[in-house]
């Protein structure tokens, strides 16, 4: 395993998952999306739809609506059902990489079509910032951008490929980050063009 250090303590592990592991994980995500369909998240206040589609697994899921903004909840906003469990392979991955004594509580599943992107933002809807955020990329390559704790801090961009892991830990836990673009057709992992990103997170205080 080759870990590359990025500014502010962020870590990038290229090709952490091999092709077979990626295929198995995509199959698990397909099952999750069957039970817990992808939905189109809406920006708070404006109600503008985001370009990614999302779902979750784990005890809690991240959702956003025009009326109630960003939050974590135990049920799917459309079906009202609890989110499916986090696949074991992801719990194992967290155990290996997170350096944190408790399991993740939320796994956000983002699906990017070829034209989707995600603006610069901080992950700050959690109460527990001691735990890292671990992100896993599957499918087409994307251009990922990461800066510092202020929106005005300089940013660095690099390409995340299928199987790559990114760890937002230490100071980088609160770093602004986003996805500027997808490079369609750069991976054959998914049946269609696009990219899946999974983010594992702790939401509440330790012991929850
Ligand atoms: C996110 O910040 O929620 C997603 C990041 C990514 O897609 O790599
Ligand atoms: Fe994020």
Short mmCIF file of N, CA, C and O in Angstrom, two decimals, residues 122-172:
data_model
loop_
_atom_site.label_atom_id
_atom_site.label_comp_id
_atom_site.label_asym_id
_atom_site.label_seq_id
_atom_site.Cartn_x
_atom_site.Cartn_y
_atom_site.Cartn_z
N UNK A 122 -17.03 22.03 2.86
CA UNK A 122 -16.44 21.32 3.99
C UNK A 122 -17.44 20.26 4.44
O UNK A 122 -18.65 20.50 4.36
N UNK A 123 -16.97 19.13 4.97
CA UNK A 123 -17.87 18.16 5.60
C UNK A 123 -17.99 18.58 7.06
O UNK A 123 -17.08 18.31 7.85
N UNK A 124 -19.08 19.24 7.41
CA UNK A 124 -19.15 19.76 8.78
C UNK A 124 -20.52 19.57 9.43
O UNK A 124 -20.88 20.30 10.34
N UNK A 125 -21.27 18.60 8.94
CA UNK A 125 -22.58 18.34 9.54
C UNK A 125 -22.50 17.26 10.62
O UNK A 125 -23.52 16.79 11.11
N UNK A 126 -21.27 16.87 10.97
CA UNK A 126 -21.07 15.85 12.00
C UNK A 126 -20.76 16.56 13.32
O UNK A 126 -20.43 17.74 13.34
N UNK A 127 -20.85 15.78 14.42
CA UNK A 127 -20.45 16.36 15.71
C UNK A 127 -19.03 15.94 16.06
O UNK A 127 -18.37 16.54 16.88
N UNK A 128 -18.61 14.85 15.46
CA UNK A 128 -17.35 14.24 15.80
C UNK A 128 -16.32 14.50 14.70
O UNK A 128 -16.32 13.84 13.68
N UNK A 129 -15.44 15.48 14.93
CA UNK A 129 -14.44 15.79 13.91
C UNK A 129 -13.11 15.09 14.17
O UNK A 129 -12.14 15.28 13.46
N UNK A 130 -13.07 14.28 15.26
CA UNK A 130 -11.83 13.56 15.55
C UNK A 130 -11.66 12.39 14.59
O UNK A 130 -10.55 11.99 14.26
N UNK A 131 -12.77 11.84 14.13
CA UNK A 131 -12.70 10.72 13.19
C UNK A 131 -12.44 11.26 11.79
O UNK A 131 -12.90 12.34 11.44
N UNK A 132 -11.71 10.50 10.97
CA UNK A 132 -11.48 10.96 9.60
C UNK A 132 -12.74 10.77 8.74
O UNK A 132 -13.68 10.12 9.16
N UNK A 133 -12.72 11.36 7.56
CA UNK A 133 -13.68 11.00 6.51
C UNK A 133 -12.88 10.17 5.51
O UNK A 133 -11.79 10.58 5.11
N UNK A 134 -13.39 9.01 5.18
CA UNK A 134 -12.70 8.15 4.20
C UNK A 134 -13.54 8.05 2.95
O UNK A 134 -14.72 7.73 3.00
N UNK A 135 -12.92 8.38 1.82
CA UNK A 135 -13.67 8.38 0.56
C UNK A 135 -13.07 7.38 -0.43
O UNK A 135 -11.85 7.23 -0.52
N UNK A 136 -13.96 6.67 -1.11
CA UNK A 136 -13.56 5.61 -2.04
C UNK A 136 -14.10 5.95 -3.42
O UNK A 136 -15.29 6.27 -3.55
N UNK A 137 -13.27 5.88 -4.43
CA UNK A 137 -13.68 6.20 -5.80
C UNK A 137 -13.84 4.93 -6.63
O UNK A 137 -12.98 4.05 -6.58
N UNK A 138 -14.92 4.87 -7.40
CA UNK A 138 -15.19 3.72 -8.28
C UNK A 138 -15.67 4.23 -9.63
O UNK A 138 -16.49 5.15 -9.68
N UNK A 139 -15.19 3.63 -10.71
CA UNK A 139 -15.65 4.03 -12.04
C UNK A 139 -14.76 5.10 -12.65
O UNK A 139 -13.55 5.13 -12.40
N UNK A 140 -15.36 6.00 -13.43
CA UNK A 140 -14.57 6.99 -14.17
C UNK A 140 -13.72 7.87 -13.25
O UNK A 140 -14.11 8.19 -12.12
N UNK A 141 -12.58 8.27 -13.78
CA UNK A 141 -11.66 9.18 -13.09
C UNK A 141 -12.32 10.54 -12.91
O UNK A 141 -13.13 10.97 -13.73
N UNK A 142 -11.98 11.22 -11.81
CA UNK A 142 -12.49 12.59 -11.62
C UNK A 142 -11.33 13.53 -11.32
O UNK A 142 -10.23 13.09 -10.97
N UNK A 143 -11.60 14.81 -11.45
CA UNK A 143 -10.64 15.83 -11.04
C UNK A 143 -11.08 16.32 -9.67
O UNK A 143 -12.14 16.96 -9.53
N UNK A 144 -10.30 15.96 -8.65
CA UNK A 144 -10.63 16.28 -7.26
C UNK A 144 -9.80 17.48 -6.85
O UNK A 144 -8.64 17.61 -7.21
N UNK A 145 -10.42 18.38 -6.08
CA UNK A 145 -9.71 19.59 -5.65
C UNK A 145 -9.78 19.70 -4.14
O UNK A 145 -10.84 19.49 -3.55
N UNK A 146 -8.66 20.02 -3.52
CA UNK A 146 -8.66 20.17 -2.07
C UNK A 146 -7.83 21.37 -1.66
O UNK A 146 -6.78 21.65 -2.26
N UNK A 147 -8.34 22.10 -0.67
CA UNK A 147 -7.65 23.30 -0.19
C UNK A 147 -7.42 23.23 1.30
O UNK A 147 -7.07 22.19 1.84
N UNK A 148 -7.68 24.34 1.98
CA UNK A 148 -7.47 24.41 3.42
C UNK A 148 -8.77 24.66 4.16
O UNK A 148 -9.86 24.44 3.61
N UNK A 149 -8.66 25.18 5.39
CA UNK A 149 -9.85 25.35 6.22
C UNK A 149 -10.64 26.60 5.86
O UNK A 149 -11.75 26.79 6.35
N UNK A 150 -10.03 27.47 5.05
CA UNK A 150 -10.76 28.65 4.58
C UNK A 150 -11.04 28.47 3.08
O UNK A 150 -10.20 27.94 2.35
N UNK A 151 -12.19 28.94 2.66
CA UNK A 151 -12.56 28.84 1.24
C UNK A 151 -11.54 29.55 0.35
O UNK A 151 -11.37 29.22 -0.82
N UNK A 152 -10.85 30.55 0.92
CA UNK A 152 -9.90 31.33 0.12
C UNK A 152 -8.51 30.70 0.05
O UNK A 152 -7.65 31.17 -0.68
N UNK A 153 -8.27 29.65 0.83
CA UNK A 153 -6.94 29.01 0.80
C UNK A 153 -6.66 28.43 -0.58
O UNK A 153 -7.59 28.03 -1.29
N UNK A 154 -5.37 28.39 -0.98
CA UNK A 154 -5.03 27.81 -2.28
C UNK A 154 -5.45 26.34 -2.35
O UNK A 154 -5.48 25.65 -1.32
N UNK A 155 -5.78 25.88 -3.52
CA UNK A 155 -6.22 24.49 -3.68
C UNK A 155 -5.26 23.73 -4.60
O UNK A 155 -4.53 24.35 -5.38
N UNK A 156 -5.29 22.42 -4.48
CA UNK A 156 -4.52 21.54 -5.36
C UNK A 156 -5.49 20.59 -6.03
O UNK A 156 -6.42 20.12 -5.37
N UNK A 157 -5.26 20.29 -7.30
CA UNK A 157 -6.15 19.37 -8.01
C UNK A 157 -5.38 18.14 -8.43
O UNK A 157 -4.22 18.24 -8.81
N UNK A 158 -6.03 17.01 -8.36
CA UNK A 158 -5.43 15.81 -8.94
C UNK A 158 -6.52 14.82 -9.31
O UNK A 158 -7.67 14.97 -8.92
N UNK A 159 -6.11 13.82 -10.08
CA UNK A 159 -7.08 12.88 -10.62
C UNK A 159 -7.24 11.68 -9.70
O UNK A 159 -6.24 11.02 -9.39
N UNK A 160 -8.46 11.41 -9.29
CA UNK A 160 -8.76 10.22 -8.49
C UNK A 160 -9.29 9.15 -9.43
O UNK A 160 -10.24 9.40 -10.19
N UNK A 161 -8.69 7.96 -9.34
CA UNK A 161 -9.10 6.87 -10.22
C UNK A 161 -9.85 5.81 -9.45
O UNK A 161 -9.84 5.78 -8.22
N UNK A 162 -10.45 4.89 -10.21
CA UNK A 162 -11.20 3.80 -9.60
C UNK A 162 -10.33 2.98 -8.66
O UNK A 162 -9.22 2.58 -9.03
N UNK A 163 -10.82 2.78 -7.44
CA UNK A 163 -10.06 2.01 -6.45
C UNK A 163 -9.23 2.87 -5.52
O UNK A 163 -8.67 2.38 -4.56
N UNK A 164 -9.13 4.17 -5.82
CA UNK A 164 -8.35 5.09 -4.97
C UNK A 164 -9.11 5.42 -3.69
O UNK A 164 -10.35 5.50 -3.69
N UNK A 165 -8.36 5.65 -2.63
CA UNK A 165 -8.93 6.06 -1.34
C UNK A 165 -8.35 7.42 -0.97
O UNK A 165 -7.16 7.66 -1.17
N UNK A 166 -9.19 8.25 -0.39
CA UNK A 166 -8.75 9.55 0.11
C UNK A 166 -9.13 9.62 1.58
O UNK A 166 -10.25 9.25 1.95
N UNK A 167 -8.20 10.06 2.41
CA UNK A 167 -8.50 10.20 3.84
C UNK A 167 -8.41 11.67 4.23
O UNK A 167 -7.34 12.28 4.10
N UNK A 168 -9.50 12.22 4.72
CA UNK A 168 -9.46 13.57 5.27
C UNK A 168 -9.28 13.41 6.77
O UNK A 168 -10.21 13.03 7.48
N UNK A 169 -8.07 13.67 7.21
CA UNK A 169 -7.74 13.43 8.61
C UNK A 169 -6.86 14.57 9.10
O UNK A 169 -6.31 15.33 8.29
N UNK A 170 -6.73 14.71 10.42
CA UNK A 170 -5.94 15.83 10.95
C UNK A 170 -6.57 17.16 10.53
O UNK A 170 -7.79 17.30 10.51
N UNK A 171 -5.74 18.10 10.16
CA UNK A 171 -6.23 19.42 9.77
C UNK A 171 -7.11 19.36 8.51
O UNK A 171 -8.02 20.15 8.32
N UNK A 172 -6.81 18.38 7.65
CA UNK A 172 -7.55 18.28 6.40
C UNK A 172 -8.99 17.81 6.60
O UNK A 172 -9.80 17.84 5.68
#
